PDB file of N, CA and C in Angstrom:
ATOM      1  N   ASP A   1      10.420  18.756   8.299  1.00 92.00           N
ATOM      2  CA  ASP A   1      10.820  17.394   8.622  1.00 92.00           C
ATOM      3  C   ASP A   1      10.223  16.404   7.627  1.00 92.00           C
ATOM      4  N   ARG A   2      10.779  15.186   7.665  1.00 95.00           N
ATOM      5  CA  ARG A   2      10.188  14.099   6.887  1.00 95.00           C
ATOM      6  C   ARG A   2       8.824  13.765   7.499  1.00 95.00           C
ATOM      7  N   PRO A   3       7.906  13.213   6.685  1.00 97.00           N
ATOM      8  CA  PRO A   3       6.585  12.876   7.231  1.00 97.00           C
ATOM      9  C   PRO A   3       6.635  11.670   8.155  1.00 97.00           C
ATOM     10  N   ASP A   4       5.612  11.565   8.990  1.00 97.00           N
ATOM     11  CA  ASP A   4       5.419  10.365   9.805  1.00 97.00           C
ATOM     12  C   ASP A   4       4.835   9.261   8.915  1.00 97.00           C
ATOM     13  N   PRO A   5       4.989   8.008   9.306  1.00 97.00           N
ATOM     14  CA  PRO A   5       4.410   6.913   8.513  1.00 97.00           C
ATOM     15  C   PRO A   5       2.887   7.005   8.484  1.00 97.00           C
ATOM     16  N   PRO A   6       2.281   6.453   7.433  1.00 96.00           N
ATOM     17  CA  PRO A   6       0.823   6.358   7.411  1.00 96.00           C
ATOM     18  C   PRO A   6       0.358   5.543   8.622  1.00 96.00           C
ATOM     19  N   ARG A   7      -0.830   5.901   9.140  1.00 96.00           N
ATOM     20  CA  ARG A   7      -1.389   5.211  10.311  1.00 96.00           C
ATOM     21  C   ARG A   7      -2.584   4.375   9.875  1.00 96.00           C
ATOM     22  N   ALA A   8      -2.878   3.377  10.650  1.00 95.00           N
ATOM     23  CA  ALA A   8      -4.080   2.551  10.464  1.00 95.00           C
ATOM     24  C   ALA A   8      -4.177   1.976   9.050  1.00 95.00           C
ATOM     25  N   LEU A   9      -3.059   1.526   8.501  1.00 96.00           N
ATOM     26  CA  LEU A   9      -3.088   0.841   7.210  1.00 96.00           C
ATOM     27  C   LEU A   9      -3.894  -0.438   7.384  1.00 96.00           C
ATOM     28  N   ARG A  10      -4.942  -0.585   6.568  1.00 96.00           N
ATOM     29  CA  ARG A  10      -5.799  -1.756   6.745  1.00 96.00           C
ATOM     30  C   ARG A  10      -6.346  -2.241   5.417  1.00 96.00           C
ATOM     31  N   LEU A  11      -6.711  -3.502   5.407  1.00 97.00           N
ATOM     32  CA  LEU A  11      -7.354  -4.123   4.262  1.00 97.00           C
ATOM     33  C   LEU A  11      -8.839  -3.784   4.325  1.00 97.00           C
ATOM     34  N   SER A  12      -9.355  -3.144   3.287  1.00 96.00           N
ATOM     35  CA  SER A  12     -10.777  -2.801   3.277  1.00 96.00           C
ATOM     36  C   SER A  12     -11.566  -3.719   2.348  1.00 96.00           C
ATOM     37  N   GLY A  13     -10.881  -4.567   1.589  1.00 96.00           N
ATOM     38  CA  GLY A  13     -11.553  -5.524   0.727  1.00 96.00           C
ATOM     39  C   GLY A  13     -10.537  -6.360  -0.022  1.00 96.00           C
ATOM     40  N   ALA A  14     -10.954  -7.571  -0.429  1.00 95.00           N
ATOM     41  CA  ALA A  14     -10.082  -8.449  -1.198  1.00 95.00           C
ATOM     42  C   ALA A  14     -10.921  -9.222  -2.205  1.00 95.00           C
ATOM     43  N   SER A  15     -10.364  -9.411  -3.387  1.00 95.00           N
ATOM     44  CA  SER A  15     -10.977 -10.271  -4.394  1.00 95.00           C
ATOM     45  C   SER A  15      -9.925 -11.298  -4.811  1.00 95.00           C
ATOM     46  N   ARG A  16     -10.238 -12.074  -5.844  1.00 93.00           N
ATOM     47  CA  ARG A  16      -9.272 -13.072  -6.323  1.00 93.00           C
ATOM     48  C   ARG A  16      -7.965 -12.431  -6.765  1.00 93.00           C
ATOM     49  N   THR A  17      -8.035 -11.248  -7.357  1.00 91.00           N
ATOM     50  CA  THR A  17      -6.835 -10.651  -7.956  1.00 91.00           C
ATOM     51  C   THR A  17      -6.543  -9.233  -7.477  1.00 91.00           C
ATOM     52  N   SER A  18      -7.200  -8.798  -6.397  1.00 91.00           N
ATOM     53  CA  SER A  18      -6.939  -7.441  -5.924  1.00 91.00           C
ATOM     54  C   SER A  18      -7.065  -7.320  -4.408  1.00 91.00           C
ATOM     55  N   LEU A  19      -6.410  -6.302  -3.885  1.00 92.00           N
ATOM     56  CA  LEU A  19      -6.496  -5.939  -2.476  1.00 92.00           C
ATOM     57  C   LEU A  19      -6.835  -4.463  -2.401  1.00 92.00           C
ATOM     58  N   SER A  20      -7.877  -4.122  -1.673  1.00 94.00           N
ATOM     59  CA  SER A  20      -8.238  -2.724  -1.457  1.00 94.00           C
ATOM     60  C   SER A  20      -7.743  -2.308  -0.086  1.00 94.00           C
ATOM     61  N   LEU A  21      -7.035  -1.199  -0.040  1.00 94.00           N
ATOM     62  CA  LEU A  21      -6.391  -0.724   1.183  1.00 94.00           C
ATOM     63  C   LEU A  21      -6.839   0.686   1.506  1.00 94.00           C
ATOM     64  N   SER A  22      -6.827   0.996   2.785  1.00 96.00           N
ATOM     65  CA  SER A  22      -7.089   2.366   3.217  1.00 96.00           C
ATOM     66  C   SER A  22      -6.159   2.679   4.384  1.00 96.00           C
ATOM     67  N   TRP A  23      -5.959   3.958   4.652  1.00 96.00           N
ATOM     68  CA  TRP A  23      -5.052   4.394   5.709  1.00 96.00           C
ATOM     69  C   TRP A  23      -5.375   5.820   6.102  1.00 96.00           C
ATOM     70  N   GLN A  24      -4.765   6.241   7.175  1.00 96.00           N
ATOM     71  CA  GLN A  24      -4.851   7.632   7.622  1.00 96.00           C
ATOM     72  C   GLN A  24      -3.453   8.222   7.506  1.00 96.00           C
ATOM     73  N   PRO A  25      -3.362   9.465   7.068  1.00 95.00           N
ATOM     74  CA  PRO A  25      -2.031  10.065   6.965  1.00 95.00           C
ATOM     75  C   PRO A  25      -1.480  10.390   8.345  1.00 95.00           C
ATOM     76  N   GLY A  26      -0.174  10.258   8.490  1.00 95.00           N
ATOM     77  CA  GLY A  26       0.502  10.741   9.686  1.00 95.00           C
ATOM     78  C   GLY A  26       0.809  12.224   9.499  1.00 95.00           C
ATOM     79  N   PHE A  27       1.518  12.820  10.433  1.00 96.00           N
ATOM     80  CA  PHE A  27       1.927  14.220  10.312  1.00 96.00           C
ATOM     81  C   PHE A  27       2.724  14.383   9.026  1.00 96.00           C
ATOM     82  N   ASP A  28       2.411  15.402   8.236  1.00 95.00           N
ATOM     83  CA  ASP A  28       3.027  15.583   6.921  1.00 95.00           C
ATOM     84  C   ASP A  28       4.361  16.328   6.942  1.00 95.00           C
ATOM     85  N   GLY A  29       4.857  16.683   8.119  1.00 93.00           N
ATOM     86  CA  GLY A  29       6.117  17.406   8.205  1.00 93.00           C
ATOM     87  C   GLY A  29       5.999  18.861   7.796  1.00 93.00           C
ATOM     88  N   GLY A  30       4.764  19.346   7.640  1.00 94.00           N
ATOM     89  CA  GLY A  30       4.549  20.734   7.236  1.00 94.00           C
ATOM     90  C   GLY A  30       4.666  20.957   5.734  1.00 94.00           C
ATOM     91  N   LEU A  31       4.730  19.877   4.963  1.00 96.00           N
ATOM     92  CA  LEU A  31       4.866  19.964   3.505  1.00 96.00           C
ATOM     93  C   LEU A  31       3.863  19.039   2.832  1.00 96.00           C
ATOM     94  N   PRO A  32       3.512  19.296   1.567  1.00 95.00           N
ATOM     95  CA  PRO A  32       2.629  18.363   0.853  1.00 95.00           C
ATOM     96  C   PRO A  32       3.270  16.973   0.799  1.00 95.00           C
ATOM     97  N   GLN A  33       2.436  15.961   0.934  1.00 95.00           N
ATOM     98  CA  GLN A  33       2.954  14.597   0.903  1.00 95.00           C
ATOM     99  C   GLN A  33       2.140  13.730  -0.032  1.00 95.00           C
ATOM    100  N   HIS A  34       2.745  12.637  -0.463  1.00 94.00           N
ATOM    101  CA  HIS A  34       2.037  11.594  -1.187  1.00 94.00           C
ATOM    102  C   HIS A  34       2.517  10.263  -0.621  1.00 94.00           C
ATOM    103  N   PHE A  35       1.921   9.181  -1.099  1.00 94.00           N
ATOM    104  CA  PHE A  35       2.168   7.867  -0.528  1.00 94.00           C
ATOM    105  C   PHE A  35       2.655   6.912  -1.604  1.00 94.00           C
ATOM    106  N   ARG A  36       3.696   6.154  -1.270  1.00 92.00           N
ATOM    107  CA  ARG A  36       4.241   5.126  -2.166  1.00 92.00           C
ATOM    108  C   ARG A  36       3.875   3.773  -1.590  1.00 92.00           C
ATOM    109  N   LEU A  37       3.297   2.935  -2.434  1.00 90.00           N
ATOM    110  CA  LEU A  37       2.780   1.652  -2.006  1.00 90.00           C
ATOM    111  C   LEU A  37       3.376   0.556  -2.876  1.00 90.00           C
ATOM    112  N   ARG A  38       3.801  -0.524  -2.249  1.00 88.00           N
ATOM    113  CA  ARG A  38       4.379  -1.652  -2.978  1.00 88.00           C
ATOM    114  C   ARG A  38       3.872  -2.944  -2.357  1.00 88.00           C
ATOM    115  N   ALA A  39       3.578  -3.927  -3.208  1.00 88.00           N
ATOM    116  CA  ALA A  39       3.178  -5.255  -2.739  1.00 88.00           C
ATOM    117  C   ALA A  39       4.285  -6.222  -3.091  1.00 88.00           C
ATOM    118  N   GLU A  40       4.721  -7.001  -2.105  1.00 89.00           N
ATOM    119  CA  GLU A  40       5.745  -8.022  -2.338  1.00 89.00           C
ATOM    120  C   GLU A  40       5.112  -9.383  -2.143  1.00 89.00           C
ATOM    121  N   GLY A  41       5.214 -10.192  -3.169  1.00 87.00           N
ATOM    122  CA  GLY A  41       4.666 -11.534  -3.123  1.00 87.00           C
ATOM    123  C   GLY A  41       4.952 -12.203  -4.441  1.00 87.00           C
ATOM    124  N   PRO A  42       4.515 -13.450  -4.600  1.00 80.00           N
ATOM    125  CA  PRO A  42       4.745 -14.152  -5.857  1.00 80.00           C
ATOM    126  C   PRO A  42       4.150 -13.391  -7.036  1.00 80.00           C
ATOM    127  N   GLU A  43       4.972 -13.125  -8.008  1.00 68.00           N
ATOM    128  CA  GLU A  43       4.564 -12.435  -9.236  1.00 68.00           C
ATOM    129  C   GLU A  43       3.960 -11.064  -8.981  1.00 68.00           C
ATOM    130  N   ALA A  44       4.361 -10.418  -7.905  1.00 68.00           N
ATOM    131  CA  ALA A  44       3.939  -9.037  -7.650  1.00 68.00           C
ATOM    132  C   ALA A  44       4.749  -8.124  -8.566  1.00 68.00           C
ATOM    133  N   PRO A  45       4.261  -6.922  -8.826  1.00 65.00           N
ATOM    134  CA  PRO A  45       5.052  -5.997  -9.642  1.00 65.00           C
ATOM    135  C   PRO A  45       6.408  -5.758  -8.987  1.00 65.00           C
ATOM    136  N   PRO A  46       7.443  -5.528  -9.784  1.00 64.00           N
ATOM    137  CA  PRO A  46       8.756  -5.257  -9.193  1.00 64.00           C
ATOM    138  C   PRO A  46       8.741  -3.948  -8.409  1.00 64.00           C
ATOM    139  N   PRO A  47       9.706  -3.764  -7.511  1.00 62.00           N
ATOM    140  CA  PRO A  47       9.737  -2.556  -6.678  1.00 62.00           C
ATOM    141  C   PRO A  47       9.680  -1.249  -7.462  1.00 62.00           C
ATOM    142  N   ASP A  48      10.235  -1.220  -8.689  1.00 59.00           N
ATOM    143  CA  ASP A  48      10.192   0.038  -9.430  1.00 59.00           C
ATOM    144  C   ASP A  48       8.798   0.345  -9.978  1.00 59.00           C
ATOM    145  N   ALA A  49       7.845  -0.583  -9.796  1.00 58.00           N
ATOM    146  CA  ALA A  49       6.480  -0.358 -10.229  1.00 58.00           C
ATOM    147  C   ALA A  49       5.587   0.053  -9.060  1.00 58.00           C
ATOM    148  N   ALA A  50       6.185   0.654  -8.030  1.00 70.00           N
ATOM    149  CA  ALA A  50       5.411   1.093  -6.862  1.00 70.00           C
ATOM    150  C   ALA A  50       4.343   2.083  -7.301  1.00 70.00           C
ATOM    151  N   LEU A  51       3.208   2.009  -6.671  1.00 78.00           N
ATOM    152  CA  LEU A  51       2.113   2.918  -6.969  1.00 78.00           C
ATOM    153  C   LEU A  51       2.197   4.144  -6.080  1.00 78.00           C
ATOM    154  N   VAL A  52       1.843   5.295  -6.624  1.00 83.00           N
ATOM    155  CA  VAL A  52       1.898   6.551  -5.885  1.00 83.00           C
ATOM    156  C   VAL A  52       0.514   7.178  -5.912  1.00 83.00           C
ATOM    157  N   THR A  53       0.081   7.671  -4.763  1.00 85.00           N
ATOM    158  CA  THR A  53      -1.212   8.322  -4.674  1.00 85.00           C
ATOM    159  C   THR A  53      -1.160   9.449  -3.655  1.00 85.00           C
ATOM    160  N   SER A  54      -2.024  10.427  -3.833  1.00 86.00           N
ATOM    161  CA  SER A  54      -2.157  11.470  -2.815  1.00 86.00           C
ATOM    162  C   SER A  54      -3.425  11.240  -1.991  1.00 86.00           C
ATOM    163  N   GLY A  55      -4.200  10.208  -2.335  1.00 88.00           N
ATOM    164  CA  GLY A  55      -5.415   9.897  -1.596  1.00 88.00           C
ATOM    165  C   GLY A  55      -5.129   9.005  -0.399  1.00 88.00           C
ATOM    166  N   PHE A  56      -6.202   8.487   0.207  1.00 93.00           N
ATOM    167  CA  PHE A  56      -6.070   7.674   1.414  1.00 93.00           C
ATOM    168  C   PHE A  56      -6.684   6.291   1.229  1.00 93.00           C
ATOM    169  N   ALA A  57      -6.834   5.862  -0.039  1.00 93.00           N
ATOM    170  CA  ALA A  57      -7.340   4.527  -0.358  1.00 93.00           C
ATOM    171  C   ALA A  57      -6.846   4.167  -1.754  1.00 93.00           C
ATOM    172  N   LEU A  58      -6.640   2.873  -1.963  1.00 91.00           N
ATOM    173  CA  LEU A  58      -6.120   2.423  -3.250  1.00 91.00           C
ATOM    174  C   LEU A  58      -6.403   0.940  -3.397  1.00 91.00           C
ATOM    175  N   THR A  59      -6.645   0.484  -4.630  1.00 90.00           N
ATOM    176  CA  THR A  59      -6.809  -0.939  -4.906  1.00 90.00           C
ATOM    177  C   THR A  59      -5.635  -1.416  -5.749  1.00 90.00           C
ATOM    178  N   LEU A  60      -4.953  -2.437  -5.254  1.00 89.00           N
ATOM    179  CA  LEU A  60      -3.886  -3.089  -6.004  1.00 89.00           C
ATOM    180  C   LEU A  60      -4.524  -4.213  -6.797  1.00 89.00           C
ATOM    181  N   SER A  61      -4.316  -4.243  -8.106  1.00 87.00           N
ATOM    182  CA  SER A  61      -4.916  -5.299  -8.916  1.00 87.00           C
ATOM    183  C   SER A  61      -3.845  -6.053  -9.685  1.00 87.00           C
ATOM    184  N   GLY A  62      -4.253  -7.095 -10.374  1.00 86.00           N
ATOM    185  CA  GLY A  62      -3.325  -7.918 -11.121  1.00 86.00           C
ATOM    186  C   GLY A  62      -2.542  -8.881 -10.247  1.00 86.00           C
ATOM    187  N   LEU A  63      -3.083  -9.215  -9.078  1.00 88.00           N
ATOM    188  CA  LEU A  63      -2.409 -10.108  -8.139  1.00 88.00           C
ATOM    189  C   LEU A  63      -2.876 -11.543  -8.350  1.00 88.00           C
ATOM    190  N   ARG A  64      -2.182 -12.485  -7.740  1.00 89.00           N
ATOM    191  CA  ARG A  64      -2.534 -13.894  -7.856  1.00 89.00           C
ATOM    192  C   ARG A  64      -3.591 -14.281  -6.817  1.00 89.00           C
ATOM    193  N   PRO A  65      -4.530 -15.172  -7.180  1.00 91.00           N
ATOM    194  CA  PRO A  65      -5.552 -15.628  -6.239  1.00 91.00           C
ATOM    195  C   PRO A  65      -4.950 -16.405  -5.071  1.00 91.00           C
ATOM    196  N   ALA A  66      -5.596 -16.305  -3.926  1.00 92.00           N
ATOM    197  CA  ALA A  66      -5.238 -17.062  -2.714  1.00 92.00           C
ATOM    198  C   ALA A  66      -3.752 -16.960  -2.396  1.00 92.00           C
ATOM    199  N   THR A  67      -3.223 -15.752  -2.473  1.00 91.00           N
ATOM    200  CA  THR A  67      -1.787 -15.530  -2.299  1.00 91.00           C
ATOM    201  C   THR A  67      -1.538 -14.455  -1.251  1.00 91.00           C
ATOM    202  N   PRO A  68      -0.617 -14.697  -0.322  1.00 92.00           N
ATOM    203  CA  PRO A  68      -0.276 -13.664   0.671  1.00 92.00           C
ATOM    204  C   PRO A  68       0.662 -12.614   0.061  1.00 92.00           C
ATOM    205  N   TYR A  69       0.438 -11.374   0.431  1.00 93.00           N
ATOM    206  CA  TYR A  69       1.270 -10.256  -0.007  1.00 93.00           C
ATOM    207  C   TYR A  69       1.670  -9.417   1.200  1.00 93.00           C
ATOM    208  N   ASP A  70       2.903  -8.965   1.183  1.00 93.00           N
ATOM    209  CA  ASP A  70       3.366  -7.978   2.144  1.00 93.00           C
ATOM    210  C   ASP A  70       3.237  -6.621   1.482  1.00 93.00           C
ATOM    211  N   VAL A  71       2.416  -5.761   2.058  1.00 93.00           N
ATOM    212  CA  VAL A  71       2.193  -4.421   1.523  1.00 93.00           C
ATOM    213  C   VAL A  71       3.042  -3.456   2.343  1.00 93.00           C
ATOM    214  N   ILE A  72       3.836  -2.660   1.653  1.00 94.00           N
ATOM    215  CA  ILE A  72       4.719  -1.693   2.312  1.00 94.00           C
ATOM    216  C   ILE A  72       4.354  -0.304   1.804  1.00 94.00           C
ATOM    217  N   MET A  73       4.086   0.598   2.733  1.00 94.00           N
ATOM    218  CA  MET A  73       3.694   1.953   2.371  1.00 94.00           C
ATOM    219  C   MET A  73       4.556   2.960   3.102  1.00 94.00           C
ATOM    220  N   ARG A  74       4.952   3.995   2.391  1.00 95.00           N
ATOM    221  CA  ARG A  74       5.711   5.111   2.967  1.00 95.00           C
ATOM    222  C   ARG A  74       5.075   6.416   2.521  1.00 95.00           C
ATOM    223  N   ALA A  75       5.090   7.388   3.419  1.00 96.00           N
ATOM    224  CA  ALA A  75       4.717   8.753   3.045  1.00 96.00           C
ATOM    225  C   ALA A  75       5.987   9.441   2.546  1.00 96.00           C
ATOM    226  N   ARG A  76       5.831  10.371   1.618  1.00 95.00           N
ATOM    227  CA  ARG A  76       6.988  11.092   1.070  1.00 95.00           C
ATOM    228  C   ARG A  76       6.636  12.564   0.921  1.00 95.00           C
ATOM    229  N   ASN A  77       7.560  13.418   1.327  1.00 96.00           N
ATOM    230  CA  ASN A  77       7.442  14.845   1.049  1.00 96.00           C
ATOM    231  C   ASN A  77       8.777  15.330   0.488  1.00 96.00           C
ATOM    232  N   ALA A  78       8.939  16.633   0.326  1.00 96.00           N
ATOM    233  CA  ALA A  78      10.157  17.177  -0.280  1.00 96.00           C
ATOM    234  C   ALA A  78      11.410  16.877   0.545  1.00 96.00           C
ATOM    235  N   ARG A  79      11.257  16.527   1.800  1.00 97.00           N
ATOM    236  CA  ARG A  79      12.418  16.245   2.654  1.00 97.00           C
ATOM    237  C   ARG A  79      12.741  14.765   2.790  1.00 97.00           C
ATOM    238  N   GLY A  80      11.926  13.898   2.206  1.00 96.00           N
ATOM    239  CA  GLY A  80      12.258  12.476   2.246  1.00 96.00           C
ATOM    240  C   GLY A  80      11.083  11.573   2.537  1.00 96.00           C
ATOM    241  N   ASP A  81      11.406  10.312   2.824  1.00 96.00           N
ATOM    242  CA  ASP A  81      10.410   9.270   3.071  1.00 96.00           C
ATOM    243  C   ASP A  81      10.241   9.013   4.560  1.00 96.00           C
ATOM    244  N   SER A  82       9.053   8.580   4.917  1.00 97.00           N
ATOM    245  CA  SER A  82       8.785   8.153   6.291  1.00 97.00           C
ATOM    246  C   SER A  82       9.303   6.733   6.488  1.00 97.00           C
ATOM    247  N   ALA A  83       9.254   6.285   7.725  1.00 97.00           N
ATOM    248  CA  ALA A  83       9.459   4.869   8.013  1.00 97.00           C
ATOM    249  C   ALA A  83       8.296   4.110   7.361  1.00 97.00           C
ATOM    250  N   PRO A  84       8.447   2.819   7.099  1.00 97.00           N
ATOM    251  CA  PRO A  84       7.373   2.077   6.444  1.00 97.00           C
ATOM    252  C   PRO A  84       6.246   1.695   7.390  1.00 97.00           C
ATOM    253  N   ALA A  85       5.059   1.632   6.824  1.00 97.00           N
ATOM    254  CA  ALA A  85       3.911   0.990   7.468  1.00 97.00           C
ATOM    255  C   ALA A  85       3.742  -0.322   6.707  1.00 97.00           C
ATOM    256  N   ARG A  86       3.472  -1.405   7.406  1.00 97.00           N
ATOM    257  CA  ARG A  86       3.396  -2.727   6.767  1.00 97.00           C
ATOM    258  C   ARG A  86       2.086  -3.430   7.097  1.00 97.00           C
ATOM    259  N   LEU A  87       1.659  -4.251   6.138  1.00 96.00           N
ATOM    260  CA  LEU A  87       0.441  -5.031   6.296  1.00 96.00           C
ATOM    261  C   LEU A  87       0.604  -6.335   5.522  1.00 96.00           C
ATOM    262  N   ARG A  88       0.177  -7.429   6.110  1.00 96.00           N
ATOM    263  CA  ARG A  88       0.146  -8.722   5.419  1.00 96.00           C
ATOM    264  C   ARG A  88      -1.306  -8.972   5.033  1.00 96.00           C
ATOM    265  N   ALA A  89      -1.556  -9.228   3.744  1.00 94.00           N
ATOM    266  CA  ALA A  89      -2.921  -9.430   3.261  1.00 94.00           C
ATOM    267  C   ALA A  89      -2.921 -10.570   2.248  1.00 94.00           C
ATOM    268  N   VAL A  90      -4.063 -11.237   2.118  1.00 94.00           N
ATOM    269  CA  VAL A  90      -4.186 -12.398   1.241  1.00 94.00           C
ATOM    270  C   VAL A  90      -5.350 -12.179   0.285  1.00 94.00           C
ATOM    271  N   THR A  91      -5.101 -12.431  -0.999  1.00 92.00           N
ATOM    272  CA  THR A  91      -6.185 -12.361  -1.977  1.00 92.00           C
ATOM    273  C   THR A  91      -7.120 -13.551  -1.781  1.00 92.00           C
ATOM    274  N   SER A  92      -8.349 -13.399  -2.240  1.00 92.00           N
ATOM    275  CA  SER A  92      -9.349 -14.453  -2.097  1.00 92.00           C
ATOM    276  C   SER A  92      -9.035 -15.615  -3.028  1.00 92.00           C
ATOM    277  N   GLY A  93      -9.483 -16.791  -2.657  1.00 83.00           N
ATOM    278  CA  GLY A  93      -9.296 -17.961  -3.504  1.00 83.00           C
ATOM    279  C   GLY A  93     -10.546 -18.308  -4.287  1.00 83.00           C
ATOM    280  N   ARG A  94     -11.628 -17.574  -4.057  1.00 65.00           N
ATOM    281  CA  ARG A  94     -12.903 -17.893  -4.697  1.00 65.00           C
ATOM    282  C   ARG A  94     -13.105 -17.058  -5.942  1.00 65.00           C
ATOM    283  N   LYS A  95     -13.765 -17.672  -6.942  1.00 65.00           N
ATOM    284  CA  LYS A  95     -14.183 -16.927  -8.112  1.00 65.00           C
ATOM    285  C   LYS A  95     -15.423 -16.138  -7.744  1.00 65.00           C
ATOM    286  N   MET A  96     -15.505 -14.945  -8.280  1.00 56.00           N
ATOM    287  CA  MET A  96     -16.677 -14.112  -8.031  1.00 56.00           C
ATOM    288  C   MET A  96     -17.824 -14.596  -8.941  1.00 56.00           C
ATOM    289  N   ALA A  97     -19.048 -14.587  -8.431  1.00 57.00           N
ATOM    290  CA  ALA A  97     -20.209 -14.966  -9.236  1.00 57.00           C
ATOM    291  C   ALA A  97     -20.466 -13.913 -10.311  1.00 57.00           C
ATOM    292  N   PRO A  98     -20.956 -14.332 -11.494  1.00 56.00           N
ATOM    293  CA  PRO A  98     -21.206 -13.361 -12.578  1.00 56.00           C
ATOM    294  C   PRO A  98     -22.335 -12.426 -12.255  1.00 56.00           C
TER     295      PRO A  98
END
């Protein structure tokens, strides 16, 4: 079967230009799976620049400060994609101290 969506998608950290995310995998459908992640927001990478990982944490960088992003994640195996898991997250507006 196709995999279940990732569970417990959450923001684990934010900076001016990045969002750190973590999640738990859902049922993999009995096949190896990986995760496709995309951020939609002002000047976010286009959909064809989705990031792919086999891990359970990832940092999206190159984002705009103090900007809301819709993060969409799907699990994928040889039989297809899961339903999406979604999260709304905002980058920080503060500059980090040197």
